[in-house]
CSV table of C-alpha atoms in Angstrom, one decimal:
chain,number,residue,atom,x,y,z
A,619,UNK,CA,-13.0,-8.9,-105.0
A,620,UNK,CA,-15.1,-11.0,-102.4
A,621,UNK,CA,-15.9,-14.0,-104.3
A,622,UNK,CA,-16.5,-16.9,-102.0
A,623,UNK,CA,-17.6,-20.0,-103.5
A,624,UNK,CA,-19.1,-22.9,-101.8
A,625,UNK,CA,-18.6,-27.1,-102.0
A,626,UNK,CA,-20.6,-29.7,-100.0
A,627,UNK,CA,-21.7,-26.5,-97.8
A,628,UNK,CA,-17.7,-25.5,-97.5
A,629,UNK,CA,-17.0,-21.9,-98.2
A,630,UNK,CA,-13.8,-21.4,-100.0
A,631,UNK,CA,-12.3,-18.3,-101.2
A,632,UNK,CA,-9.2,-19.7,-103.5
A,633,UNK,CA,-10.0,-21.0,-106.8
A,634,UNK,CA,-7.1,-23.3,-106.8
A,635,UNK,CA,-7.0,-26.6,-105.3
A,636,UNK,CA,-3.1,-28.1,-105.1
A,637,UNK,CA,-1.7,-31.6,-105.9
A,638,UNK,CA,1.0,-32.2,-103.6
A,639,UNK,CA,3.2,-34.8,-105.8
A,640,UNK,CA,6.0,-34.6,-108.1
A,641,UNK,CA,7.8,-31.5,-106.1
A,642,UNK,CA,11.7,-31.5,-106.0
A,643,UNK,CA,11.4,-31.5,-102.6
A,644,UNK,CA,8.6,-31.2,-99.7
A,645,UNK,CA,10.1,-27.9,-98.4
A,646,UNK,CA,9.3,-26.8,-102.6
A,647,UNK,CA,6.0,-28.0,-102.3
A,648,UNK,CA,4.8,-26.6,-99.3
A,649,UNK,CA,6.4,-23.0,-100.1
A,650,UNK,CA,4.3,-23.7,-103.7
A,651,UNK,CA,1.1,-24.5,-101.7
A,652,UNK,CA,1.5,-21.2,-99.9
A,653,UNK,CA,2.1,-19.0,-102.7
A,654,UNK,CA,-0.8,-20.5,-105.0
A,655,UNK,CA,-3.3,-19.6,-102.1
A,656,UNK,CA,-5.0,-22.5,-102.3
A,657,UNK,CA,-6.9,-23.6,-99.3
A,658,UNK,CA,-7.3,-27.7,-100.5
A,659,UNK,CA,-4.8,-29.6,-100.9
A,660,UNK,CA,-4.7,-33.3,-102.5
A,661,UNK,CA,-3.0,-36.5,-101.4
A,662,UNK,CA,-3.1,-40.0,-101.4
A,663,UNK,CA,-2.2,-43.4,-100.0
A,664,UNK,CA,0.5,-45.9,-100.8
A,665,UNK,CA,1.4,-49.5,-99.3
A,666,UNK,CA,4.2,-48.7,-96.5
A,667,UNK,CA,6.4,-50.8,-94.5
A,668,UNK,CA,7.1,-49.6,-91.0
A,669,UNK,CA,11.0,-48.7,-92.1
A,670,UNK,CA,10.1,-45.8,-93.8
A,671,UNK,CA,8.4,-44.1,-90.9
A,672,UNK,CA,4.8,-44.6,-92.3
A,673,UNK,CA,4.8,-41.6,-94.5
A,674,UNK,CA,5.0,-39.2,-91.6
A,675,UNK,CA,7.4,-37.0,-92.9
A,676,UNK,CA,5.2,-35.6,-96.0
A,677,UNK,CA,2.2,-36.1,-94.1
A,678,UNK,CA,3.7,-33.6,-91.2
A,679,UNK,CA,4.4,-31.2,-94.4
A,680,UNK,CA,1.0,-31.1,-95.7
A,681,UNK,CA,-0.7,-30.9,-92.1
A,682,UNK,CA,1.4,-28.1,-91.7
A,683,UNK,CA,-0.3,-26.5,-94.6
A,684,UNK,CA,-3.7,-26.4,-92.7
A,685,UNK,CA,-5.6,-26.5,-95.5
A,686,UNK,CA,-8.5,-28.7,-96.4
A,687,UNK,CA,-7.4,-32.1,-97.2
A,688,UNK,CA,-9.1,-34.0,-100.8
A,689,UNK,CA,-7.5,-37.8,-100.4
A,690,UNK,CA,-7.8,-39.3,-104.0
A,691,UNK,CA,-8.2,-42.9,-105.2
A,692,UNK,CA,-5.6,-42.9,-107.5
A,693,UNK,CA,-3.9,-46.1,-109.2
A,694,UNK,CA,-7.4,-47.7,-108.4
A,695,UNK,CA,-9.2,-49.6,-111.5
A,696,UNK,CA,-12.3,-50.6,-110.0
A,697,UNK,CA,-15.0,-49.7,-107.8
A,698,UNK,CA,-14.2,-51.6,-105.3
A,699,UNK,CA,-10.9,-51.0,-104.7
A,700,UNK,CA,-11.3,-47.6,-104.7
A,701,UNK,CA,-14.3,-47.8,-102.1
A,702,UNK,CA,-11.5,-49.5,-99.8
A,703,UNK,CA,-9.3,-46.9,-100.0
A,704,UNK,CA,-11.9,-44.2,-99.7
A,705,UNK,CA,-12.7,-45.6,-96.5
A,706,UNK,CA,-8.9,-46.3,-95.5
A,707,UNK,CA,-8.1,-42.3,-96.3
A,708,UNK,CA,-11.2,-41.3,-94.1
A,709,UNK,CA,-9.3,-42.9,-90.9
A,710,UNK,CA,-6.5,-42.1,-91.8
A,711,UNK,CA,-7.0,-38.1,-92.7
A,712,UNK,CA,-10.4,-37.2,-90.6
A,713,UNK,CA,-12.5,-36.3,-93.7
A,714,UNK,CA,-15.5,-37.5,-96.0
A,715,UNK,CA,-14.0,-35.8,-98.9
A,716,UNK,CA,-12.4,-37.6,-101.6
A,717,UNK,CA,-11.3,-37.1,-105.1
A,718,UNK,CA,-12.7,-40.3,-106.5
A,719,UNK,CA,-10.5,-41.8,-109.5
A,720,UNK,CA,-11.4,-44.8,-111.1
A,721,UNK,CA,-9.0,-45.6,-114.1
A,722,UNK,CA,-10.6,-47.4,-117.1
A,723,UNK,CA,-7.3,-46.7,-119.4
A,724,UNK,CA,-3.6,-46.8,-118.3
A,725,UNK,CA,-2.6,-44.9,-121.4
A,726,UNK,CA,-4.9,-42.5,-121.2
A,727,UNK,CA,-5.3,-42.4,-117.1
A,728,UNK,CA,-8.9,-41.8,-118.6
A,729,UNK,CA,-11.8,-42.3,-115.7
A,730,UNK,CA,-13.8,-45.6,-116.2
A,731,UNK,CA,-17.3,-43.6,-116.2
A,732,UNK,CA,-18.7,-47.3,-115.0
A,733,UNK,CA,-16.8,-47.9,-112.4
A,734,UNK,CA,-16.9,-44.2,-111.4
A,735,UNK,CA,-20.7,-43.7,-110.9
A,736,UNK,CA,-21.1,-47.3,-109.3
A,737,UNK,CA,-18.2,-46.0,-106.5
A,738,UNK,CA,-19.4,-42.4,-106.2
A,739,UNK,CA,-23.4,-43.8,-105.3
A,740,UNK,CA,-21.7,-46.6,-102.7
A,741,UNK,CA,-19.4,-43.9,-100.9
A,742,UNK,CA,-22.2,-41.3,-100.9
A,743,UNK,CA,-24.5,-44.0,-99.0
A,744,UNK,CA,-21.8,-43.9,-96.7
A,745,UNK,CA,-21.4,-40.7,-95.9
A,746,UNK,CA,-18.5,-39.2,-98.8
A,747,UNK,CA,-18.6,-35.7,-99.8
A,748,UNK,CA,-17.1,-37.6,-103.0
A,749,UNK,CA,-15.2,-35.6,-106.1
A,750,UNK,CA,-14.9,-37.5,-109.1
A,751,UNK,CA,-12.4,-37.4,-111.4
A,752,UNK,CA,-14.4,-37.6,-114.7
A,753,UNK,CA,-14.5,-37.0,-118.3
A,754,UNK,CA,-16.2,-34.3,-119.8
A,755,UNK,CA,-19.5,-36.2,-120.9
A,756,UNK,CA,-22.4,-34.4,-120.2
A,757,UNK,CA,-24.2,-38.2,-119.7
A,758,UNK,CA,-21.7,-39.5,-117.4
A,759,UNK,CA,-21.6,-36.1,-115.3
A,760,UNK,CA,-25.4,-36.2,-115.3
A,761,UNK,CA,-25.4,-39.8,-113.7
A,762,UNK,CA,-23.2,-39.0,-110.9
A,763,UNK,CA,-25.4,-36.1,-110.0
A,764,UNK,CA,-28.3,-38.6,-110.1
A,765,UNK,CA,-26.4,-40.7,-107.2
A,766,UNK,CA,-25.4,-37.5,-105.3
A,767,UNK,CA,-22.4,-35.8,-106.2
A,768,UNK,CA,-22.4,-32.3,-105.6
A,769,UNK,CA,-19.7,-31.2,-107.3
A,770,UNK,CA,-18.1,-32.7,-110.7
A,771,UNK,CA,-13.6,-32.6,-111.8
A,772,UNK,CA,-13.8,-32.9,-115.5
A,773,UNK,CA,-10.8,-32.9,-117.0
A,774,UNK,CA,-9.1,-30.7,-119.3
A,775,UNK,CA,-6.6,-33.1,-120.4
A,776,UNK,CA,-5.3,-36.7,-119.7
A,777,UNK,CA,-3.2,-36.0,-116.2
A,778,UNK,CA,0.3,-35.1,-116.4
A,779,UNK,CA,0.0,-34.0,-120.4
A,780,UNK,CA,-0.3,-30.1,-119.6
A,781,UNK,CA,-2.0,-29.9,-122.7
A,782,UNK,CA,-4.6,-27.4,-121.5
A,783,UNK,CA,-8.1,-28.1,-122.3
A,784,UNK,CA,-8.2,-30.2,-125.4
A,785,UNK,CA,-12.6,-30.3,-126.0
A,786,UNK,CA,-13.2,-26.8,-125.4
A,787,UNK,CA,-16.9,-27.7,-127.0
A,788,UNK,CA,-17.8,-30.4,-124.5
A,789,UNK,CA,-16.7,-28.6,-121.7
A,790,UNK,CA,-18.4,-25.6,-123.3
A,791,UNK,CA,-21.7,-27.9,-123.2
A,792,UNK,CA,-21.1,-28.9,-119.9
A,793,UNK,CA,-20.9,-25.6,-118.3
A,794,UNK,CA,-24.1,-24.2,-120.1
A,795,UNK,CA,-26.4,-27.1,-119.1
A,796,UNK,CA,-25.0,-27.7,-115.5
A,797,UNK,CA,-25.4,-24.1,-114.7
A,798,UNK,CA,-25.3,-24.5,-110.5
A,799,UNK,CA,-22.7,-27.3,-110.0
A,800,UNK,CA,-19.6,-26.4,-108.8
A,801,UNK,CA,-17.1,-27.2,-112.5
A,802,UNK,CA,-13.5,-27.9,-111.5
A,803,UNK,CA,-11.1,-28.3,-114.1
A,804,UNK,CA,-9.0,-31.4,-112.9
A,805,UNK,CA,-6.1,-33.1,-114.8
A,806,UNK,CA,-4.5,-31.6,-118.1
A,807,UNK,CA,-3.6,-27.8,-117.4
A,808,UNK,CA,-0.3,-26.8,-118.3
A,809,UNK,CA,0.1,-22.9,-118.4
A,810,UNK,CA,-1.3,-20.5,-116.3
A,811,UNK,CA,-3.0,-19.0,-119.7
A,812,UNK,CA,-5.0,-22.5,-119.7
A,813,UNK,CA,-6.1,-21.5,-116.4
A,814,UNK,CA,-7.3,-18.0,-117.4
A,815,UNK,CA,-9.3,-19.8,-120.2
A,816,UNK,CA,-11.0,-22.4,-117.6
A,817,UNK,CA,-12.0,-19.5,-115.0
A,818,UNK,CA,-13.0,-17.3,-118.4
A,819,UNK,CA,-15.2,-19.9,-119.4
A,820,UNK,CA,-16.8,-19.9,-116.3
A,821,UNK,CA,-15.4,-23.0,-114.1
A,822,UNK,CA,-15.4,-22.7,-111.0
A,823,UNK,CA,-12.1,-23.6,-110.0
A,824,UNK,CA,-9.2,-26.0,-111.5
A,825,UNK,CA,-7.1,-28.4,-109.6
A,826,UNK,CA,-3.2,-28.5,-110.5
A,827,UNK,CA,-0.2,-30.3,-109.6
A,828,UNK,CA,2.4,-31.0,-112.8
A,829,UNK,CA,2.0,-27.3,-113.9
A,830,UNK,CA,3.2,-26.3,-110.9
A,831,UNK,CA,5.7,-28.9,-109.8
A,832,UNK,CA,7.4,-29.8,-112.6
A,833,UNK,CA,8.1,-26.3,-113.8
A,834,UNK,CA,11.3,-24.7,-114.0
A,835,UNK,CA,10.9,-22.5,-110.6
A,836,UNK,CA,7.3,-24.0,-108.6
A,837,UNK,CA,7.2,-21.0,-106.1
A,838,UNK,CA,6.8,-18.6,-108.9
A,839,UNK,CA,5.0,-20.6,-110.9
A,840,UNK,CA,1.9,-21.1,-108.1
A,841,UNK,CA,2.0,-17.5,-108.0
A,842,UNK,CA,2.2,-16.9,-111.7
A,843,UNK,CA,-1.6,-19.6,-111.6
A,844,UNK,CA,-2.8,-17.5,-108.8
A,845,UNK,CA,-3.0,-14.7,-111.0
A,846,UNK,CA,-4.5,-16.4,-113.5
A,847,UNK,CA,-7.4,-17.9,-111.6
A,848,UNK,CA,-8.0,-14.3,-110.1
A,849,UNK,CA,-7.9,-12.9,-113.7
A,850,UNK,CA,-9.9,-15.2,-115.5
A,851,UNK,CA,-12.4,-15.4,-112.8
A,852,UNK,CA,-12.6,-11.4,-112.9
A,853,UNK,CA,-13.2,-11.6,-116.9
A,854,UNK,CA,-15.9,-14.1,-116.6
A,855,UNK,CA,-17.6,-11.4,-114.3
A,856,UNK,CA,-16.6,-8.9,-116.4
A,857,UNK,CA,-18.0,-10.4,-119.5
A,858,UNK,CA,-15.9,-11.0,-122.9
A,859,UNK,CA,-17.1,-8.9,-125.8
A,860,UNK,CA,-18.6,-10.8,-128.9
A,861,UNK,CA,-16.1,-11.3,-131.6
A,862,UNK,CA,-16.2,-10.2,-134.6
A,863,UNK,CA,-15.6,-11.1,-138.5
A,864,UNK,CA,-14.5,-7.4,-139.5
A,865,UNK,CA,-12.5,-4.6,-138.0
A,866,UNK,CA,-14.1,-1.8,-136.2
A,867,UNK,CA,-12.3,1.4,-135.2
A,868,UNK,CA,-11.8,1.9,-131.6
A,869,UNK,CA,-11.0,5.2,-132.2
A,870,UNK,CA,-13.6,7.6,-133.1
A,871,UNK,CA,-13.8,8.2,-137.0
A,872,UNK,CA,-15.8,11.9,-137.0
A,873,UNK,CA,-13.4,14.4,-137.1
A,874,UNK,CA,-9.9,12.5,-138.8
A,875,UNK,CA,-8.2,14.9,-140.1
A,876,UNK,CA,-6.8,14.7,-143.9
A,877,UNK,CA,-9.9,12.7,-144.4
A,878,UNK,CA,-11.4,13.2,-147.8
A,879,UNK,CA,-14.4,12.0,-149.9
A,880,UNK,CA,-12.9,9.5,-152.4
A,881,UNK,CA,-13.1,11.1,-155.9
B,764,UNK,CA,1.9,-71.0,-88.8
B,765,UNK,CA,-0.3,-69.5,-91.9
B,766,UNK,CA,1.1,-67.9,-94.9
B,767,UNK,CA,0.0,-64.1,-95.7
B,768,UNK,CA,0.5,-61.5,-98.3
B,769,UNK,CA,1.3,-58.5,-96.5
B,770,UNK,CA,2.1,-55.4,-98.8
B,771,UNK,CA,2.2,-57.9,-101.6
B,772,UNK,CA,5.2,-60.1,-99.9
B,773,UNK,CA,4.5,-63.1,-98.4
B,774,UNK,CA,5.1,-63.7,-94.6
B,775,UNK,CA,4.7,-66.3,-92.5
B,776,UNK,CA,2.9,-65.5,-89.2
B,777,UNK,CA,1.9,-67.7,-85.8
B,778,UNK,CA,-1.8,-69.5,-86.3
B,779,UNK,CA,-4.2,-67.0,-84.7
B,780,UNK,CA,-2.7,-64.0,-84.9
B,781,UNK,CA,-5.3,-61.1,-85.0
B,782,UNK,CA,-4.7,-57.9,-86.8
B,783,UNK,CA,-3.4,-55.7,-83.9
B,784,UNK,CA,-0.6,-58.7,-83.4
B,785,UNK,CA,0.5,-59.3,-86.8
B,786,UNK,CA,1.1,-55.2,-87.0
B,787,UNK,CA,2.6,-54.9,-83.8
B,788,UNK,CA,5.0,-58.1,-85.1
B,789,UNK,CA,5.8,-56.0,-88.4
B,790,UNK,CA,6.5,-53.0,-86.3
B,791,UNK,CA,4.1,-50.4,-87.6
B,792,UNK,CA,3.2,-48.2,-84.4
B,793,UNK,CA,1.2,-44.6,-83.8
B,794,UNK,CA,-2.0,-44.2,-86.2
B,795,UNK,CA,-0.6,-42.7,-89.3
B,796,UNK,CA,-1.7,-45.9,-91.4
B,797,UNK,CA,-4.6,-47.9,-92.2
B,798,UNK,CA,-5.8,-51.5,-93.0
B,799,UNK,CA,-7.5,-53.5,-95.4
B,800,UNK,CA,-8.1,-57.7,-95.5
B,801,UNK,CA,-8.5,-59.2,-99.2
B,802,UNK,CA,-9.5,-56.2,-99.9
B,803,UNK,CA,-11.6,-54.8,-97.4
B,804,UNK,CA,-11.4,-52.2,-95.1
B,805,UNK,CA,-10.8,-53.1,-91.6
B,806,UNK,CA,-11.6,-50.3,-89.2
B,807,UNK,CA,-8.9,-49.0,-86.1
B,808,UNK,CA,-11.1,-50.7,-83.6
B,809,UNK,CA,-11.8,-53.8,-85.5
B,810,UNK,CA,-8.1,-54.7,-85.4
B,811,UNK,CA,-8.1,-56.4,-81.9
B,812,UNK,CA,-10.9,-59.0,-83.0
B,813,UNK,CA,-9.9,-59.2,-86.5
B,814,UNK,CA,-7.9,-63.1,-87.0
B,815,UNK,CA,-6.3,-63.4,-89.9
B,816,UNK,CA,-6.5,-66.8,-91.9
B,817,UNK,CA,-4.0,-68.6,-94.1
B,818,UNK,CA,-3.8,-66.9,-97.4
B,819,UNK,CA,-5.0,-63.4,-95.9
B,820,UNK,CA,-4.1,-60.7,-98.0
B,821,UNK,CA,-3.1,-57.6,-95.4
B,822,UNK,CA,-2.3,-54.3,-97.0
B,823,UNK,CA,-0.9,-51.7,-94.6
B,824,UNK,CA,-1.2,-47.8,-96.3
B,825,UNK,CA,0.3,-44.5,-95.0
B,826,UNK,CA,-0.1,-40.9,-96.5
B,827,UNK,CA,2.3,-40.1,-99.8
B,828,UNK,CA,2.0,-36.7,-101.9
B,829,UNK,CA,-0.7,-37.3,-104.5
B,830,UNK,CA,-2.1,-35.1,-107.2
């Protein structure tokens, strides 16, 4: 099925966007990247001394990929750090995207809706095609339409807790009155079933990374999420029947044989 | 000499140094990282101008897997 989607004007045909941390190995996560399909990939930043190469030996990993690169602000707790790094990653990697995470909780690693909108409208002034990394309150998602992003990551669950998507209500709500944003399910999937339920539900796409990594065999695992992506994304075209209280044959009643009127 | 924070450990550099120096001093080469001052960004080409003061904080940041 042709089903091309589009974000800030990008056409993408995968569903799945890729973390690339927490993989046994780069080798792992690169093979894992290729057999998910996905087409952007996620990374990030970190203090470096000169030692350790700079990072270049992931880095040439992930540029080997050649997909579309979404540089996040993680480990940032306030706008303004995580404006710096924005603009640090956009030297560094060539692109106005970023996955824009702004931590108000360190339990929780639950966005700081504040600090998020007040980051999102700076970068967007200066040019980001910027992805937040948000709850799923409609209000908050509404606000950082208002200062210009095109494209909300609410989460299904707190990152790393692969608990699937733990409000099905508000992100229920959120998908019925945002009708033409782009939806991506970021932060909380755990099985490729939550996955089907996402696409099902009519998300656009979901971005992963423990699911994958920290499964028992990645490689198969990325496939295993492909499917699911492709699967729930067919039922949501296909539309889900309305469910029912009471049973109703599937097979046709006229006709049964030994059937007779009750005395 | 002027006392910095580079990478969160302090260093002790020559008075005047700009940005371009103190990295060549530390060793980082090529363009696979990027700079911020207390802070702030500080763009590629803004490095040769850039002088850092006494109690500078210089964070020097390279690409790592993220999710």
């Amino acid at each position: 099925m042709q089903d091309q989607w589009t974000v800030y004007g990008t056409a993408l045909s995968s569903r799945l966007f890729m973390g690339s941390a927490l993989f046994p190995s780069p080798q792992v996560m690169a093979d894992s990247v290729r057999a998910s399909g996905a087409e952007v990939v996620t990374l990030s930043l970190r203090r470096q001394s000169p030692e350790t190469g700079a990072g270049q030996a992931i880095w040439d990993y992930i540029r080997a990929l050649d997909c579309r690169l979404l540089p996040n602000t993680a480990g940032c707790h306030t706008a303004r750090e995580a404006v710096t790094l924005a603009r640090m990653s956009r030297e560094i990697f060539a692109t106005d995207w970023v996955k824009l995470e702004v931590i108000g909780d360190d339990y929780n690693l639950q966005p700081d809706p504040f600090g998020l909108v007040e980051a999102a409208d700076e970068l967007i002034r200066d040019g980001f095609k910027v992805f937040p990394y948000c709850t799923d309150d409609l209000v908050l998602c509404r606000r950082l339409l208002d200062v210009g992003c095109e494209v909300l990551m609410p989460w299904g669950a707190p990152i790393g807790t692969g608990k699937g998507l733990v409000n099905p209500h508000a992100l229920a709500t959120l998908r019925e009155r945002l009708p033409d944003v782009p939806l991506i399910i970021d932060a909380g999937i755990g099985k490729p079933s939550d996955a089907v339920q996402a696409l099902e539900m009519g998300f656009d796409g979901i971005l992963l990374n423990t699911a994958v990594a920290q499964s028992t065999d990645p490689v198969t695992m990325a496939r295993a999420f492909a499917g699911a992506v492709e699967s729930g994304r067919l039922a949501h075209h296909g539309g889900v029947m309305p469910e029912r209280q009471t049973a109703q044959p599937s097979t046709p009643t006229v006709g049964t044989p030994f059937w007779h009127e009750n005395p | 000499m002027i006392k910095l924070s580079i990478n969160g450990e302090v260093r002790r550099l020559e008075e005047g140094m700009t940005v371009a120096d103190a990295l060549g001093h530390l060793g980082f080469e090529g363009e696979g990282f990027a700079v911020a001052v207390n802070g702030e960004f500080v763009p590629r080409a803004a490095y040769p101008e850039h002088r850092l003061q006494d109690g500078d904080q210089l964070d020097v940041v390279a690409p790592v897997q993220g999710g």
